[in-house]
Amino acid sequence: HREVYRGRIFTLSVDRVTLPSGHTATMEVVRHPGSVVLLPMPAPGRLILIRQYRYSIDRFIWELPAGSLKPGEDPRLGAARECEEEVGLVPGTLDEIGELFPTPGFCDEWMKFYRCTGLTPPPPDSTAAQDEDEVIEPATFDVDEVRRMIKAGDIVDMKTVAGLALRG
């Protein structure tokens, strides 16, 4: 095992491993603390998405709000924190609706999905704020409109497509 990079969000390691077949291989693995994906629903059939600038693809995209967990952070608390930071609302109810590994070929990140309902404005003394590297604009859509946006290629984010499928 050799750690070749340690960043703010993930680490990159290069490991020499023995596979279940008995063969040995050198594997590069992105180690990530996990993340939460939110389906904020201000009303039945309505969903809040965020329009966010993504440097890695150099464009703004519509997506479900999400965020990395802090090391050791309870996912439910992380989901509430991210909802307030990215959407500006506090969830009254968080229902876990699924878990997925988005890129298991090279990364151990797992995503836990939460339906957020009973959304209310944060208390006046709230200190929640977007991260410095985030450029986010929330907007509310009908779920059917979100499905049309996916089919039209206006939504290109995999966690958003998966989250809508998990919602049912």
Coordinates of C-alpha atoms in Angstrom, one line a residue:
H1 CA 0.0 0.0 0.0
R2 CA 1.3 3.4 -0.9
E3 CA -0.6 6.7 -0.5
V4 CA 0.3 8.9 -3.4
Y5 CA -2.0 11.9 -2.7
R6 CA -4.0 13.2 0.3
G7 CA -6.4 16.0 -0.5
R8 CA -9.2 17.8 1.2
I9 CA -11.9 15.4 -0.1
F10 CA -10.1 12.2 -0.9
T11 CA -6.9 10.2 -0.9
L12 CA -5.3 8.2 -3.8
S13 CA -3.5 5.0 -3.0
V14 CA -1.7 2.5 -5.2
D15 CA -2.0 -1.0 -3.8
R16 CA -0.4 -4.3 -4.8
V17 CA -3.1 -6.9 -4.3
T18 CA -3.9 -10.5 -4.8
L19 CA -7.3 -10.9 -6.6
P20 CA -9.8 -13.6 -5.9
S21 CA -8.5 -15.4 -9.0
G22 CA -5.0 -15.6 -7.4
H23 CA -3.5 -13.1 -9.8
T24 CA -1.6 -10.1 -8.4
A25 CA -2.2 -6.6 -9.7
T26 CA -1.4 -3.0 -9.0
M27 CA -4.6 -1.1 -8.3
E28 CA -5.2 2.6 -8.0
V29 CA -8.0 3.5 -5.6
V30 CA -9.6 6.8 -4.6
R31 CA -10.5 6.6 -0.9
H32 CA -13.5 8.8 0.0
P33 CA -15.3 9.2 3.3
G34 CA -18.7 8.8 1.7
S35 CA -21.4 11.3 0.8
V36 CA -25.1 12.0 1.1
V37 CA -27.5 12.8 -1.7
L38 CA -30.7 14.7 -1.0
L39 CA -34.1 14.7 -2.6
P40 CA -35.6 17.8 -1.0
M41 CA -39.4 17.7 -1.6
P42 CA -41.2 20.9 -0.5
A43 CA -44.5 19.4 -1.6
P44 CA -45.7 16.0 -3.1
G45 CA -44.5 15.8 -6.7
R46 CA -42.1 18.7 -6.3
L47 CA -38.3 18.4 -6.1
I48 CA -35.6 21.0 -5.4
L49 CA -32.5 20.7 -7.7
I50 CA -29.4 22.9 -7.7
R51 CA -27.7 24.4 -10.6
Q52 CA -24.0 24.1 -9.8
Y53 CA -20.8 24.9 -11.5
R54 CA -18.6 21.8 -11.9
Y55 CA -15.0 22.6 -12.6
S56 CA -14.1 19.1 -13.7
I57 CA -16.4 19.4 -16.7
D58 CA -16.3 23.2 -16.9
R59 CA -20.0 23.8 -16.9
F60 CA -23.1 24.4 -14.9
I61 CA -25.4 21.4 -14.4
W62 CA -28.7 20.7 -12.7
E63 CA -28.4 18.0 -10.0
L64 CA -29.6 16.8 -6.6
P65 CA -28.0 18.6 -3.7
A66 CA -25.2 16.4 -2.2
G67 CA -22.1 16.6 -0.2
S68 CA -19.2 14.7 1.3
L69 CA -19.3 13.5 4.8
K70 CA -16.8 14.7 7.3
P71 CA -14.7 11.9 8.7
G72 CA -16.8 10.0 11.3
E73 CA -19.9 12.2 10.6
D74 CA -23.3 10.6 11.1
P75 CA -24.9 10.4 7.5
R76 CA -28.2 11.7 8.8
L77 CA -26.6 14.7 10.4
G78 CA -24.6 15.3 7.3
A79 CA -27.7 15.2 5.2
A80 CA -29.4 17.8 7.4
R81 CA -26.3 20.0 7.2
E82 CA -26.0 19.7 3.5
C83 CA -29.7 20.5 3.0
E84 CA -29.4 23.7 5.0
E85 CA -26.1 24.7 3.3
E86 CA -27.1 24.0 -0.3
V87 CA -30.9 24.5 -0.4
G88 CA -31.2 27.0 2.5
L89 CA -33.9 24.9 4.2
V90 CA -33.9 22.6 7.2
P91 CA -35.6 19.1 6.8
G92 CA -38.2 18.1 9.3
T93 CA -38.0 14.5 8.1
L94 CA -35.1 12.6 6.6
D95 CA -36.1 9.2 5.1
E96 CA -33.2 7.0 3.9
I97 CA -34.2 5.6 0.5
G98 CA -31.1 3.8 -0.6
E99 CA -27.3 3.5 -0.9
L100 CA -25.1 3.2 -4.0
F101 CA -21.4 3.0 -5.0
P102 CA -21.2 5.5 -7.9
T103 CA -17.8 4.5 -9.3
P104 CA -16.7 1.1 -7.8
G105 CA -14.2 0.5 -10.5
F106 CA -11.7 2.9 -8.9
C107 CA -13.3 4.6 -5.9
D108 CA -14.7 3.3 -2.5
E109 CA -17.1 6.2 -2.1
W110 CA -20.7 5.2 -1.1
M111 CA -23.6 7.5 -1.4
K112 CA -26.6 7.4 1.0
F113 CA -29.8 8.9 -0.4
Y114 CA -32.3 10.8 1.7
R115 CA -35.8 12.1 0.9
C116 CA -36.1 15.4 2.8
T117 CA -39.6 16.7 3.7
G118 CA -41.1 19.1 6.1
L119 CA -38.7 21.8 4.9
T120 CA -38.6 25.0 6.9
P121 CA -36.3 28.1 6.9
P122 CA -33.3 27.8 9.2
P123 CA -33.3 29.5 12.6
P124 CA -32.1 33.1 12.6
D125 CA -28.9 32.1 14.4
S126 CA -27.9 29.5 11.8
T127 CA -24.3 29.5 10.7
A128 CA -24.9 27.2 7.7
A129 CA -23.2 28.5 4.5
Q130 CA -22.1 27.1 1.1
D131 CA -18.5 26.0 0.8
E132 CA -16.1 28.5 -0.7
D133 CA -15.7 26.4 -3.9
E134 CA -19.5 26.2 -4.5
V135 CA -21.5 28.2 -6.9
I136 CA -25.1 27.0 -6.3
E137 CA -28.6 28.2 -7.4
P138 CA -31.5 26.1 -6.1
A139 CA -34.8 25.8 -8.0
T140 CA -38.0 23.8 -7.6
F141 CA -39.3 21.5 -10.3
D142 CA -42.2 19.1 -10.9
V143 CA -40.9 15.5 -10.7
D144 CA -42.3 14.9 -14.3
E145 CA -40.3 17.9 -15.5
V146 CA -37.1 16.5 -13.9
R147 CA -37.8 13.2 -15.8
R148 CA -38.2 15.1 -19.1
M149 CA -34.9 17.0 -18.3
I150 CA -33.1 13.6 -17.9
K151 CA -34.5 12.3 -21.2
A152 CA -33.6 15.5 -23.0
G153 CA -30.0 15.3 -21.8
D154 CA -30.4 18.5 -19.7
I155 CA -29.5 16.5 -16.6
V156 CA -26.2 14.6 -17.0
D157 CA -25.4 13.8 -13.4
M158 CA -25.6 10.1 -12.5
K159 CA -26.5 10.6 -8.8
T160 CA -29.5 12.7 -9.8
V161 CA -30.8 10.0 -12.3
A162 CA -30.2 7.3 -9.6
G163 CA -31.9 9.4 -6.9
L164 CA -35.0 9.9 -9.0
A165 CA -35.1 6.1 -9.6
L166 CA -34.8 5.4 -5.9
R167 CA -37.6 7.9 -5.2
G168 CA -40.0 5.7 -7.1

